[in-house]
């Protein structure tokens, strides 16, 4: 720009003409800005901000900019914490610095610095007004500052009085904040320090800066803008005022743009906005708000300069009256049309019409304009107002251009920014409203529906989307189409309504946009309610199953024949095996969760836990919560080379005997074998020149590519049994072949830990006898001794095995041993036998299981293949230095070493000796997990279900049909809440017909037909039937039956007499006067359980509701939630219209 600045003017001329403004800018750039070093830095930063994201987008694709969910962030933090490589530590450091930088910038710059900079510039402006004798400007500006502080104090008082959330401050700190408010706003400094120390933005701090932005900045900006136009100030004074005005405009724009943020809208007007962060949509709204307030302030200042002294007062008063009146009419009419509380809606939203004299107080990205006026009407009024002001100014100046030049001879900047801001405001308004604005309830995440009960504004917004015919009965075709929308939402819960409609284009092409929006919102509410009820039911089932010691209990859950396969074979997603190497998922060996790749664990044994030392070798040291005793399970990743089943991806379960690698958390090195006398020598091959009988374990982080054989190990499930005689050993253990240690099957002796219910008897190998490595000769000696003992007692092993089975064999054996006496009796010897699960991919290693660690038998492992990890010599002392066996012991790997039983215990994230970076990561993971655990509690899930149900029904128009859900879901919700309150276990089971019921269940009192006796289940005959899978037990009472005909449940029976009639129990049907409603007349009969004929109506599906007679205590936290939310729960009860017209729930 050297040539361009060669003929730059040397003076500033601020006239009405745009040419004067351009010359002034030209001169200012060439004389001041061009040679500044900061210009080079600013240019480089601008280029980086433009081209940096473009390069990242072209390199990594759209996934680089994808937003993560909370669960995905937790998983990534855990992975970075466990890996601890150089790249991972760099990413974790960048993550920490980014979060810390953004948080500090938000508190220190966006909140604290902006507040005090604006306050300082206001004081500078007041000083200028005082020096020039403009007392009224001084008083007005000072009044704006005082009003901002007063509003802050009032908002603090409202929060503390109403208890709207925890203030987060103890009483003495609240007192300090109150005392600091009058002291030039020092409360902002105090709250900023509290926020930085606590690590989270305090709510009072946001309110303080918001009050300064909305009230104090608005008054100051209008006063100072008018002062610049009206007063004869010097250029230096005008520059100071321009700086203060610009910052005030930015503050006001930031405050009003917060309406379109999720947290900002929730805090300011209790209506969450669309934007979850500072994305492109929010920045567009931010620029629009700055342009709006700039146009408003500059136009009023220019108008007041012509029509003083009362021009601005007249315009503001007339504008306020018009906006408030129209907002009142609009809100009241909307409340009458789309709700039942028009007066409440008016009182709730009329207060927001007052700030609308400055900027429109409504979210710009919400298409339905929940507060005040619709933006289309408001900004049309604003344009008409500008045209009227321009006409009045021309009338006052008699349309004389020279008079205007003389009046605004030094106000070119004000005029220029008025024209620019007005043009930007109109352009962005059209773009935002026509192309960007959506209905927030359609696109909002599911958490909005259970965050809190909807206020009247959100209820009206919901009803407006659902339409006036929300309660009209629906056809069967409508219900089928709605199920397709629900399925799409469940498959992609985060996709927008536009994408869902595009996927269902064939079905929705004839729908209007309003009809699709109503259907989509109804389906979304149904999904949210169904998820809340399912989560609550599952949590309660787990708690009840823990209390009774059974995982087959079901509570408040509907079971039908069509989903038995899911119940039996799919299982929980957390235990589902997705790998392709080991076939189907094996059984879990313990009550704990399965050990998976990527798990962090402690490996405990006798005398402590495996510890990675600083000088390399792994030893057994006193157990503690230190980073050197934690290991990460790493996938094997190389099944093709080694030919054995292993886990090749994170999250896959570990199979007993499969390949696995272990990484030390201390240094990130892999656990590997090292020759005892030459630590750096690789493993020898079987044909090598030298072979070692013993090896040690070390952790080293080598840079070799691929999977090395010396880093592969196998966890073998370990089980110890004690047999009190050779005879009992022979009767319980069946060797696979003579002379081998593998066993065909063995029965647990009952002396040790109880085996799991799904214990697998085959695939085991005898590993140790009486604490030492077992040999085939020892097993043969024990069997020979058993045969000798049985011959003496004239009982052969084969005869005992054929005549007695299971526990009878063991009991008989015990009696024989106890009765064996006399001089010829052999001395009874106890055998402590250890078994390891050596082969067969049918058992999964679980956390808490006892295992032995062996070197994997793969190509390249050499003589160490199959060697077990055992104890070596003691190389250090315990904590006291005196306890034998409690010190540091070396770990020895050898084929003849006594196997060392180890226990796999889950390790917690975070250690007392973690580095600062990983301590931060552990604290961040712990904080997020605690929030997740709170959301996973029974009381919180009950609150969520109640709130979602309330938000779906409150202030409804015509019945509960506005949910677009079925009557079945409503009944399910009511039954579940009733079960929680009363403590009864209730189960609803769908049967294909009466025959299926009588095949699976037997009832008490079938023969006498006593109508006064409850219908109680006597026995469950079919173990794999619907009733058994659902958890129906003998003693459960049948309390309700519904007959389903053509997909519509059209008869409900609750009395004992009606229940017996429906099931065909009791007396001869020819002597009964009752006939089930809407059942076809009996044309044939089938034999019943009691021998009496049963009508052919049994072919209709029947749903039975069972109730357990045992009442369990109700959780205290759950009681508190139900009592505190009693008013919301009352809204969930059905109306008389719903009871009288059940077909409105989606029936055909």
mmCIF file of C-alpha atoms in Angstrom, residues 112 605 809 884 935 1044:
data_model
loop_
_atom_site.group_PDB
_atom_site.id
_atom_site.type_symbol
_atom_site.label_atom_id
_atom_site.label_comp_id
_atom_site.label_asym_id
_atom_site.label_seq_id
_atom_site.Cartn_x
_atom_site.Cartn_y
_atom_site.Cartn_z
ATOM 1 C CA UNK A 112 -14.897 -9.246 33.805
ATOM 2 C CA UNK A 605 -2.244 -61.727 44.129
ATOM 3 C CA UNK A 809 -22.991 -89.240 44.496
ATOM 4 C CA UNK A 884 7.510 -62.170 56.185
ATOM 5 C CA UNK A 935 -28.973 -39.175 35.987
ATOM 6 C CA UNK A 1044 -57.658 -57.770 21.652
#
